[in-house]
PDB file of C-alpha atoms in Angstrom:
ATOM      1  CA  MET Q 284     -15.461  10.649  20.655  1.00 62.00           C
ATOM      2  CA  THR Q 285     -11.719  10.116  21.274  1.00 71.00           C
ATOM      3  CA  LEU Q 286      -9.904   9.522  18.024  1.00 73.00           C
ATOM      4  CA  PRO Q 287      -7.445   6.577  17.744  1.00 75.00           C
ATOM      5  CA  PRO Q 288      -3.817   7.492  17.959  1.00 82.00           C
ATOM      6  CA  PRO Q 289      -1.651   7.788  14.857  1.00 93.00           C
ATOM      7  CA  ILE Q 290       0.312   4.729  13.854  1.00 96.00           C
ATOM      8  CA  LEU Q 291       2.389   6.540  11.247  1.00 97.00           C
ATOM      9  CA  GLU Q 292       3.580  10.145  11.379  1.00 97.00           C
ATOM     10  CA  ALA Q 293       5.772  12.176   9.042  1.00 97.00           C
ATOM     11  CA  ARG Q 294       7.041  15.373  10.418  1.00 97.00           C
ATOM     12  CA  ASP Q 295       8.411  18.129   8.185  1.00 97.00           C
ATOM     13  CA  LEU Q 296       9.396  15.461   5.646  1.00 97.00           C
ATOM     14  CA  ILE Q 297      11.674  16.719   2.811  1.00 97.00           C
ATOM     15  CA  VAL Q 298      13.015  14.809  -0.162  1.00 97.00           C
ATOM     16  CA  GLU Q 299      15.420  16.463  -2.641  1.00 96.00           C
ATOM     17  CA  PHE Q 300      16.998  15.246  -5.755  1.00 93.00           C
ATOM     18  CA  ARG Q 301      20.022  17.366  -6.911  1.00 89.00           C
ATOM     19  CA  GLY Q 302      18.386  20.568  -5.667  1.00 87.00           C
ATOM     20  CA  PHE Q 303      14.849  19.703  -6.809  1.00 93.00           C
ATOM     21  CA  ARG Q 304      12.548  19.404  -3.808  1.00 95.00           C
ATOM     22  CA  ALA Q 305      10.106  16.616  -4.611  1.00 96.00           C
ATOM     23  CA  VAL Q 306       8.501  16.437  -1.126  1.00 96.00           C
ATOM     24  CA  ASN Q 307       8.326  19.732   0.806  1.00 96.00           C
ATOM     25  CA  LYS Q 308       7.893  19.737   4.506  1.00 97.00           C
ATOM     26  CA  VAL Q 309       5.095  17.192   4.483  1.00 97.00           C
ATOM     27  CA  ASN Q 310       3.299  16.510   7.759  1.00 97.00           C
ATOM     28  CA  LEU Q 311       1.171  13.337   7.694  1.00 97.00           C
ATOM     29  CA  SER Q 312      -0.716  11.505  10.431  1.00 96.00           C
ATOM     30  CA  VAL Q 313      -2.242   8.162   9.718  1.00 97.00           C
ATOM     31  CA  ARG Q 314      -4.617   7.068  12.509  1.00 95.00           C
ATOM     32  CA  GLU Q 315      -4.615   3.416  13.495  1.00 93.00           C
ATOM     33  CA  GLY Q 316      -7.577   1.532  11.888  1.00 92.00           C
ATOM     34  CA  ASP Q 317      -8.124   4.002   9.112  1.00 95.00           C
ATOM     35  CA  ILE Q 318      -7.990   3.475   5.327  1.00 96.00           C
ATOM     36  CA  HIS Q 319      -6.064   6.678   4.371  1.00 97.00           C
ATOM     37  CA  ALA Q 320      -5.500   7.823   0.860  1.00 96.00           C
ATOM     38  CA  LEU Q 321      -2.708   9.867  -0.485  1.00 96.00           C
ATOM     39  CA  ILE Q 322      -3.849  11.548  -3.664  1.00 94.00           C
ATOM     40  CA  GLY Q 323      -2.858  14.399  -6.002  1.00 92.00           C
ATOM     41  CA  PRO Q 324      -2.313  15.245  -9.651  1.00 90.00           C
ATOM     42  CA  ASN Q 325       0.548  13.733 -11.626  1.00 87.00           C
ATOM     43  CA  GLY Q 326       3.924  14.998 -10.427  1.00 88.00           C
ATOM     44  CA  ALA Q 327       2.535  15.906  -6.957  1.00 92.00           C
ATOM     45  CA  GLY Q 328       5.139  13.779  -5.108  1.00 93.00           C
ATOM     46  CA  LYS Q 329       2.922  10.923  -3.973  1.00 93.00           C
ATOM     47  CA  THR Q 330       5.211   8.020  -4.875  1.00 90.00           C
ATOM     48  CA  THR Q 331       8.342   9.802  -3.630  1.00 94.00           C
ATOM     49  CA  CYS Q 332       6.631  10.493  -0.320  1.00 94.00           C
ATOM     50  CA  PHE Q 333       5.535   6.829  -0.258  1.00 90.00           C
ATOM     51  CA  ASN Q 334       9.006   5.621  -0.943  1.00 91.00           C
ATOM     52  CA  ALA Q 335      10.410   7.856   1.885  1.00 95.00           C
ATOM     53  CA  LEU Q 336       7.707   6.627   4.337  1.00 94.00           C
ATOM     54  CA  THR Q 337       8.630   3.031   3.627  1.00 90.00           C
ATOM     55  CA  ARG Q 338      12.391   3.744   3.737  1.00 91.00           C
ATOM     56  CA  TYR Q 339      12.957   2.837   0.086  1.00 90.00           C
ATOM     57  CA  ILE Q 340      14.666   6.169  -0.251  1.00 93.00           C
ATOM     58  CA  GLN Q 341      16.219   8.294   2.363  1.00 94.00           C
ATOM     59  CA  ALA Q 342      14.423  11.620   3.246  1.00 96.00           C
ATOM     60  CA  THR Q 343      16.662  14.662   3.063  1.00 96.00           C
ATOM     61  CA  ALA Q 344      15.217  16.043   6.271  1.00 97.00           C
ATOM     62  CA  GLY Q 345      12.282  15.463   8.709  1.00 97.00           C
ATOM     63  CA  SER Q 346      11.375  12.384  10.658  1.00 97.00           C
ATOM     64  CA  ILE Q 347       9.121   9.303  10.306  1.00 97.00           C
ATOM     65  CA  HIS Q 348       7.531   7.602  13.325  1.00 97.00           C
ATOM     66  CA  PHE Q 349       5.820   4.243  13.232  1.00 96.00           C
ATOM     67  CA  ALA Q 350       3.998   2.950  16.283  1.00 93.00           C
ATOM     68  CA  GLY Q 351       5.741   5.553  18.329  1.00 91.00           C
ATOM     69  CA  ARG Q 352       9.204   4.567  17.109  1.00 94.00           C
ATOM     70  CA  ASP Q 353      11.501   6.795  15.089  1.00 96.00           C
ATOM     71  CA  ILE Q 354      12.247   4.757  11.879  1.00 96.00           C
ATOM     72  CA  SER Q 355      13.828   7.638   9.904  1.00 95.00           C
ATOM     73  CA  ARG Q 356      17.078   5.746   9.524  1.00 93.00           C
ATOM     74  CA  GLU Q 357      15.915   2.201   9.643  1.00 93.00           C
ATOM     75  CA  ARG Q 358      16.496  -0.236   6.719  1.00 92.00           C
ATOM     76  CA  PRO Q 359      13.421  -1.179   4.720  1.00 89.00           C
ATOM     77  CA  ALA Q 360      13.732  -4.862   5.733  1.00 87.00           C
ATOM     78  CA  HIS Q 361      13.766  -3.954   9.302  1.00 90.00           C
ATOM     79  CA  VAL Q 362      10.846  -1.677   8.935  1.00 91.00           C
ATOM     80  CA  ALA Q 363       8.843  -4.523   7.267  1.00 87.00           C
ATOM     81  CA  ARG Q 364       9.616  -6.808  10.184  1.00 87.00           C
ATOM     82  CA  LEU Q 365       8.144  -4.123  12.487  1.00 91.00           C
ATOM     83  CA  GLY Q 366       4.854  -4.504  10.666  1.00 91.00           C
ATOM     84  CA  LEU Q 367       4.974  -1.823   7.984  1.00 92.00           C
ATOM     85  CA  VAL Q 368       4.701  -3.687   4.717  1.00 89.00           C
ATOM     86  CA  ARG Q 369       4.106  -2.218   1.187  1.00 86.00           C
ATOM     87  CA  SER Q 370       3.052  -3.244  -2.333  1.00 78.00           C
ATOM     88  CA  PHE Q 371       4.358  -1.685  -5.501  1.00 64.00           C
ATOM     89  CA  GLN Q 372       2.945  -0.202  -8.741  1.00 53.00           C
ATOM     90  CA  ILE Q 373       4.594  -2.941 -10.697  1.00 52.00           C
ATOM     91  CA  SER Q 374       3.753  -6.441  -9.486  1.00 57.00           C
ATOM     92  CA  ALA Q 375       6.445  -7.838  -7.157  1.00 66.00           C
ATOM     93  CA  VAL Q 376       5.382 -11.538  -6.992  1.00 82.00           C
ATOM     94  CA  PHE Q 377       7.810 -14.225  -7.906  1.00 88.00           C
ATOM     95  CA  PRO Q 378       6.727 -14.956 -11.581  1.00 90.00           C
ATOM     96  CA  HIS Q 379       7.916 -18.586 -11.825  1.00 91.00           C
ATOM     97  CA  MET Q 380       6.471 -19.724  -8.461  1.00 92.00           C
ATOM     98  CA  SER Q 381       2.902 -20.844  -8.283  1.00 95.00           C
ATOM     99  CA  VAL Q 382       0.129 -18.767  -6.659  1.00 95.00           C
ATOM    100  CA  LEU Q 383       0.112 -21.025  -3.620  1.00 94.00           C
ATOM    101  CA  GLU Q 384       3.886 -20.953  -3.346  1.00 91.00           C
ATOM    102  CA  ASN Q 385       4.031 -17.171  -3.462  1.00 91.00           C
ATOM    103  CA  VAL Q 386       1.589 -16.798  -0.560  1.00 92.00           C
ATOM    104  CA  ARG Q 387       3.096 -19.714   1.339  1.00 90.00           C
ATOM    105  CA  LEU Q 388       6.570 -18.119   1.136  1.00 86.00           C
ATOM    106  CA  ALA Q 389       5.219 -14.863   2.614  1.00 85.00           C
ATOM    107  CA  ARG Q 390       3.327 -16.885   5.320  1.00 84.00           C
ATOM    108  CA  SER Q 391       6.432 -18.876   6.268  1.00 80.00           C
ATOM    109  CA  ARG Q 392       8.489 -15.636   6.615  1.00 70.00           C
ATOM    110  CA  ARG Q 393       5.798 -14.242   8.945  1.00 59.00           C
ATOM    111  CA  LEU Q 394       5.897 -17.356  11.024  1.00 59.00           C
ATOM    112  CA  ASN Q 395       9.749 -17.229  11.219  1.00 57.00           C
ATOM    113  CA  ARG Q 396      10.163 -20.429   9.134  1.00 54.00           C
ATOM    114  CA  SER Q 397      13.044 -20.021   6.760  1.00 52.00           C
ATOM    115  CA  TYR Q 398      12.458 -21.365   3.339  1.00 50.00           C
ATOM    116  CA  HIS Q 399      15.435 -23.745   2.866  1.00 50.00           C
ATOM    117  CA  PHE Q 400      15.488 -24.631  -0.724  1.00 48.00           C
ATOM    118  CA  TRP Q 401      17.494 -27.866  -0.053  1.00 43.00           C
ATOM    119  CA  ARG Q 402      14.741 -29.156   2.163  1.00 49.00           C
ATOM    120  CA  SER Q 403      11.716 -31.041   0.991  1.00 50.00           C
ATOM    121  CA  GLU Q 404       8.748 -28.840  -0.011  1.00 59.00           C
ATOM    122  CA  ALA Q 405       6.644 -31.108   2.201  1.00 58.00           C
ATOM    123  CA  SER Q 406       8.234 -29.316   5.251  1.00 58.00           C
ATOM    124  CA  LEU Q 407       5.967 -26.348   4.497  1.00 65.00           C
ATOM    125  CA  ALA Q 408       2.856 -28.342   3.465  1.00 71.00           C
ATOM    126  CA  GLU Q 409       1.330 -27.745   6.826  1.00 76.00           C
ATOM    127  CA  LEU Q 410       0.812 -24.059   5.878  1.00 83.00           C
ATOM    128  CA  ASP Q 411      -1.275 -24.927   2.737  1.00 88.00           C
ATOM    129  CA  ASP Q 412      -4.612 -24.967   4.368  1.00 89.00           C
ATOM    130  CA  ASP Q 413      -3.964 -21.537   5.866  1.00 90.00           C
ATOM    131  CA  VAL Q 414      -2.777 -20.257   2.475  1.00 92.00           C
ATOM    132  CA  ARG Q 415      -5.846 -21.559   0.749  1.00 93.00           C
ATOM    133  CA  SER Q 416      -8.028 -19.849   3.273  1.00 92.00           C
ATOM    134  CA  LEU Q 417      -6.462 -16.612   2.038  1.00 90.00           C
ATOM    135  CA  LEU Q 418      -6.843 -17.436  -1.627  1.00 93.00           C
ATOM    136  CA  GLU Q 419     -10.477 -18.681  -1.525  1.00 91.00           C
ATOM    137  CA  PRO Q 420     -12.255 -15.419  -0.621  1.00 86.00           C
ATOM    138  CA  VAL Q 421     -10.591 -13.476  -3.476  1.00 87.00           C
ATOM    139  CA  GLY Q 422     -11.232 -16.070  -6.166  1.00 88.00           C
ATOM    140  CA  LEU Q 423      -7.595 -17.305  -6.527  1.00 92.00           C
ATOM    141  CA  LEU Q 424      -8.107 -20.793  -5.273  1.00 94.00           C
ATOM    142  CA  PRO Q 425      -8.808 -22.172  -8.753  1.00 94.00           C
ATOM    143  CA  TRP Q 426      -5.392 -20.654  -9.777  1.00 94.00           C
ATOM    144  CA  GLN Q 427      -3.419 -22.055  -6.826  1.00 95.00           C
ATOM    145  CA  ASN Q 428      -1.249 -24.276  -8.951  1.00 95.00           C
ATOM    146  CA  SER Q 429      -0.722 -21.733 -11.793  1.00 96.00           C
ATOM    147  CA  LEU Q 430       2.521 -19.805 -12.106  1.00 95.00           C
ATOM    148  CA  ALA Q 431       2.146 -16.160 -11.268  1.00 93.00           C
ATOM    149  CA  VAL Q 432       3.443 -15.158 -14.664  1.00 93.00           C
ATOM    150  CA  GLU Q 433       0.532 -16.981 -16.222  1.00 94.00           C
ATOM    151  CA  LEU Q 434      -2.076 -14.911 -14.279  1.00 92.00           C
ATOM    152  CA  PRO Q 435      -4.107 -12.104 -15.974  1.00 90.00           C
ATOM    153  CA  TYR Q 436      -3.014  -8.750 -14.916  1.00 87.00           C
ATOM    154  CA  GLY Q 437      -5.807  -8.110 -12.426  1.00 86.00           C
ATOM    155  CA  ARG Q 438      -5.467 -11.371 -10.723  1.00 89.00           C
ATOM    156  CA  LYS Q 439      -1.709 -10.866 -10.415  1.00 89.00           C
ATOM    157  CA  ARG Q 440      -2.427  -7.597  -8.630  1.00 87.00           C
ATOM    158  CA  VAL Q 441      -4.813  -9.443  -6.257  1.00 89.00           C
ATOM    159  CA  LEU Q 442      -2.093 -12.056  -5.622  1.00 92.00           C
ATOM    160  CA  GLU Q 443       0.308  -9.269  -4.697  1.00 90.00           C
ATOM    161  CA  ILE Q 444      -2.124  -7.853  -2.057  1.00 89.00           C
ATOM    162  CA  VAL Q 445      -2.850 -11.305  -0.673  1.00 91.00           C
ATOM    163  CA  THR Q 446       0.866 -11.957  -0.392  1.00 90.00           C
ATOM    164  CA  THR Q 447       1.255  -8.703   1.548  1.00 88.00           C
ATOM    165  CA  LEU Q 448      -1.606  -9.791   3.761  1.00 88.00           C
ATOM    166  CA  ALA Q 449      -0.017 -13.069   4.468  1.00 87.00           C
ATOM    167  CA  LEU Q 450       2.744 -11.237   6.267  1.00 86.00           C
ATOM    168  CA  GLU Q 451       0.063  -9.897   8.727  1.00 87.00           C
ATOM    169  CA  PRO Q 452       1.197  -6.296   8.694  1.00 90.00           C
ATOM    170  CA  ARG Q 453       0.139  -3.861  11.185  1.00 93.00           C
ATOM    171  CA  LEU Q 454       0.188  -1.148   8.549  1.00 95.00           C
ATOM    172  CA  MET Q 455      -0.297  -2.039   4.875  1.00 93.00           C
ATOM    173  CA  LEU Q 456       0.861   0.472   2.214  1.00 92.00           C
ATOM    174  CA  LEU Q 457      -0.577   0.056  -1.255  1.00 92.00           C
ATOM    175  CA  ASP Q 458       0.821   1.824  -4.253  1.00 89.00           C
ATOM    176  CA  GLU Q 459      -1.856   2.304  -7.012  1.00 89.00           C
ATOM    177  CA  PRO Q 460      -3.582  -1.001  -6.241  1.00 89.00           C
ATOM    178  CA  THR Q 461      -6.297  -0.635  -8.963  1.00 90.00           C
ATOM    179  CA  GLN Q 462      -4.073   0.779 -11.751  1.00 87.00           C
ATOM    180  CA  GLY Q 463      -4.859  -0.675 -15.076  1.00 83.00           C
ATOM    181  CA  MET Q 464      -7.741  -2.797 -13.829  1.00 85.00           C
ATOM    182  CA  ALA Q 465     -11.165  -3.492 -15.390  1.00 84.00           C
ATOM    183  CA  PHE Q 466     -14.292  -2.421 -13.581  1.00 84.00           C
ATOM    184  CA  GLU Q 467     -15.004  -5.824 -12.087  1.00 83.00           C
ATOM    185  CA  GLU Q 468     -11.399  -6.266 -10.964  1.00 85.00           C
ATOM    186  CA  VAL Q 469     -11.573  -2.877  -9.220  1.00 90.00           C
ATOM    187  CA  GLU Q 470     -14.602  -4.000  -7.236  1.00 89.00           C
ATOM    188  CA  THR Q 471     -12.683  -7.147  -6.128  1.00 87.00           C
ATOM    189  CA  ILE Q 472      -9.773  -4.993  -4.996  1.00 89.00           C
ATOM    190  CA  MET Q 473     -12.014  -2.643  -3.093  1.00 92.00           C
ATOM    191  CA  ALA Q 474     -13.579  -5.507  -1.243  1.00 90.00           C
ATOM    192  CA  LEU Q 475     -10.250  -7.052  -0.496  1.00 89.00           C
ATOM    193  CA  ILE Q 476      -8.909  -3.809   0.918  1.00 91.00           C
ATOM    194  CA  ARG Q 477     -12.015  -3.364   3.023  1.00 91.00           C
ATOM    195  CA  SER Q 478     -11.477  -6.893   4.435  1.00 87.00           C
ATOM    196  CA  ALA Q 479      -7.785  -6.211   4.909  1.00 84.00           C
ATOM    197  CA  ALA Q 480      -8.554  -3.114   6.976  1.00 87.00           C
ATOM    198  CA  HIS Q 481     -10.150  -5.160   9.768  1.00 86.00           C
ATOM    199  CA  GLY Q 482      -7.666  -5.183  12.598  1.00 84.00           C
ATOM    200  CA  ARG Q 483      -5.038  -3.189  10.691  1.00 90.00           C
ATOM    201  CA  THR Q 484      -4.405   0.196   8.972  1.00 95.00           C
ATOM    202  CA  VAL Q 485      -4.135   0.895   5.225  1.00 96.00           C
ATOM    203  CA  LEU Q 486      -2.381   3.792   3.482  1.00 96.00           C
ATOM    204  CA  MET Q 487      -2.711   3.826  -0.219  1.00 94.00           C
ATOM    205  CA  VAL Q 488      -1.750   6.044  -3.185  1.00 93.00           C
ATOM    206  CA  GLU Q 489      -4.636   5.858  -5.626  1.00 92.00           C
ATOM    207  CA  HIS Q 490      -5.892   7.715  -8.686  1.00 89.00           C
ATOM    208  CA  ASN Q 491      -9.282   6.169  -9.013  1.00 91.00           C
ATOM    209  CA  MET Q 492     -11.483   8.550  -7.102  1.00 91.00           C
ATOM    210  CA  LYS Q 493     -14.387   6.066  -7.000  1.00 92.00           C
ATOM    211  CA  VAL Q 494     -12.126   3.855  -4.886  1.00 94.00           C
ATOM    212  CA  VAL Q 495     -11.034   6.690  -2.679  1.00 95.00           C
ATOM    213  CA  ALA Q 496     -14.655   7.833  -2.175  1.00 94.00           C
ATOM    214  CA  GLY Q 497     -15.833   4.237  -1.569  1.00 94.00           C
ATOM    215  CA  ILE Q 498     -13.407   3.018   1.042  1.00 95.00           C
ATOM    216  CA  CYS Q 499     -11.225   5.770   2.507  1.00 96.00           C
ATOM    217  CA  SER Q 500     -12.047   7.393   5.785  1.00 94.00           C
ATOM    218  CA  ARG Q 501      -9.268  10.018   5.512  1.00 96.00           C
ATOM    219  CA  ILE Q 502      -7.624  11.676   2.457  1.00 97.00           C
ATOM    220  CA  THR Q 503      -4.455  13.773   2.198  1.00 97.00           C
ATOM    221  CA  VAL Q 504      -3.971  15.712  -1.051  1.00 96.00           C
ATOM    222  CA  LEU Q 505      -0.475  16.550  -2.357  1.00 95.00           C
ATOM    223  CA  ALA Q 506       0.364  19.157  -4.949  1.00 94.00           C
ATOM    224  CA  ARG Q 507       3.790  20.193  -5.989  1.00 93.00           C
ATOM    225  CA  GLY Q 508       5.287  18.133  -3.091  1.00 94.00           C
ATOM    226  CA  SER Q 509       3.283  19.826  -0.322  1.00 96.00           C
ATOM    227  CA  VAL Q 510       0.146  18.983   1.572  1.00 96.00           C
ATOM    228  CA  LEU Q 511      -2.682  20.965  -0.080  1.00 95.00           C
ATOM    229  CA  ALA Q 512      -5.606  19.628   2.002  1.00 96.00           C
ATOM    230  CA  GLU Q 513      -6.765  16.925   4.263  1.00 96.00           C
ATOM    231  CA  GLY Q 514     -10.115  15.609   5.323  1.00 96.00           C
ATOM    232  CA  ASP Q 515     -12.857  13.102   4.375  1.00 95.00           C
ATOM    233  CA  TYR Q 516     -14.048  12.703   0.759  1.00 94.00           C
ATOM    234  CA  ALA Q 517     -16.886  15.305   1.090  1.00 94.00           C
ATOM    235  CA  GLU Q 518     -14.454  17.982   2.412  1.00 95.00           C
ATOM    236  CA  ILE Q 519     -11.794  17.181  -0.158  1.00 94.00           C
ATOM    237  CA  SER Q 520     -14.108  17.082  -3.194  1.00 91.00           C
ATOM    238  CA  ALA Q 521     -15.633  20.536  -2.275  1.00 93.00           C
ATOM    239  CA  ASN Q 522     -12.269  22.183  -1.578  1.00 94.00           C
ATOM    240  CA  PRO Q 523     -11.567  24.907  -4.155  1.00 93.00           C
ATOM    241  CA  LEU Q 524      -7.847  24.424  -3.913  1.00 92.00           C
ATOM    242  CA  VAL Q 525      -8.100  20.755  -4.645  1.00 92.00           C
ATOM    243  CA  ILE Q 526     -10.407  21.367  -7.536  1.00 90.00           C
ATOM    244  CA  GLU Q 527      -8.096  23.938  -9.003  1.00 89.00           C
ATOM    245  CA  ALA Q 528      -5.124  21.552  -8.571  1.00 86.00           C
ATOM    246  CA  TYR Q 529      -6.801  18.873 -10.521  1.00 81.00           C
ATOM    247  CA  MET Q 530      -8.702  21.012 -13.076  1.00 70.00           C
ATOM    248  CA  GLY Q 531      -6.033  23.535 -13.794  1.00 63.00           C
ATOM    249  CA  HIS Q 532      -7.729  26.899 -13.004  1.00 43.00           C
ATOM    250  CA  SER Q 533     -10.553  28.285 -10.735  1.00 40.00           C
ATOM    251  CA  ALA Q 534     -12.935  28.863 -13.642  1.00 35.00           C
ATOM    252  CA  GLU Q 535     -13.447  25.089 -13.990  1.00 40.00           C
ATOM    253  CA  ALA Q 536     -13.780  24.759 -10.283  1.00 36.00           C
ATOM    254  CA  ALA Q 537     -16.604  27.304 -10.399  1.00 35.00           C
ATOM    255  CA  SER Q 538     -18.427  25.059 -12.875  1.00 38.00           C
ATOM    256  CA  GLY Q 539     -19.028  22.498 -10.181  1.00 39.00           C
ATOM    257  CA  HIS Q 540     -16.580  19.828 -11.211  1.00 40.00           C
ATOM    258  CA  ALA Q 541     -15.164  17.608  -8.469  1.00 46.00           C
ATOM    259  CA  PRO Q 542     -11.723  16.043  -8.610  1.00 53.00           C
ATOM    260  CA  PRO Q 543     -11.551  13.214 -11.169  1.00 50.00           C
TER     261      PRO Q 543
END
């Protein structure tokens, strides 16, 4: 079977801060249509790598290609317009706008409709049915008129992902989407990511290995800034190097523990 082509590639990616190499010659290939996880123990360089891929920081060396285009020097806003859109560990929604307004704003940007604050809100009302169709499947419709700041933490995270989806990205990058969530909220996020992956690609940094095992088709493991291993969950969870990186030493690996 012919594998789909990569939509995102990092080639010999290096990120240094005052002589400290946080990302060390990382080669990463994310195939179109995959849900791809970037995992590793604390301090492995995951978020730094993520920030470089999305152009929020400038890599020291190496190149980044998205949909066959070199984006190594592109501005983050331009990269987003190309279809590479990310979420953050800390919720990035507008706290004093309603749930509906947050998603409508993202939708209007995707449809090239500038949100002119001196114009009547009614000028964007035609988007509301479309917005509600995004809110309803994830249980946010009853909250549509609530301010984002009033939402429980888990629902706020859901709102952020829905807002990202409203931009219709070709590649969606999620940074710790289930961090700090209760069990039932994690299930909601997993379902949402599965749904989001239809017709697009997802790259996610995630610590919850149940989430990784449940929805990710490909996994890249970082340790000390370098790629330690890559494969599906069965390959990764049985890899002695990965077990040692998570557990601390090979004796624990020998006891049959898988990565947490």
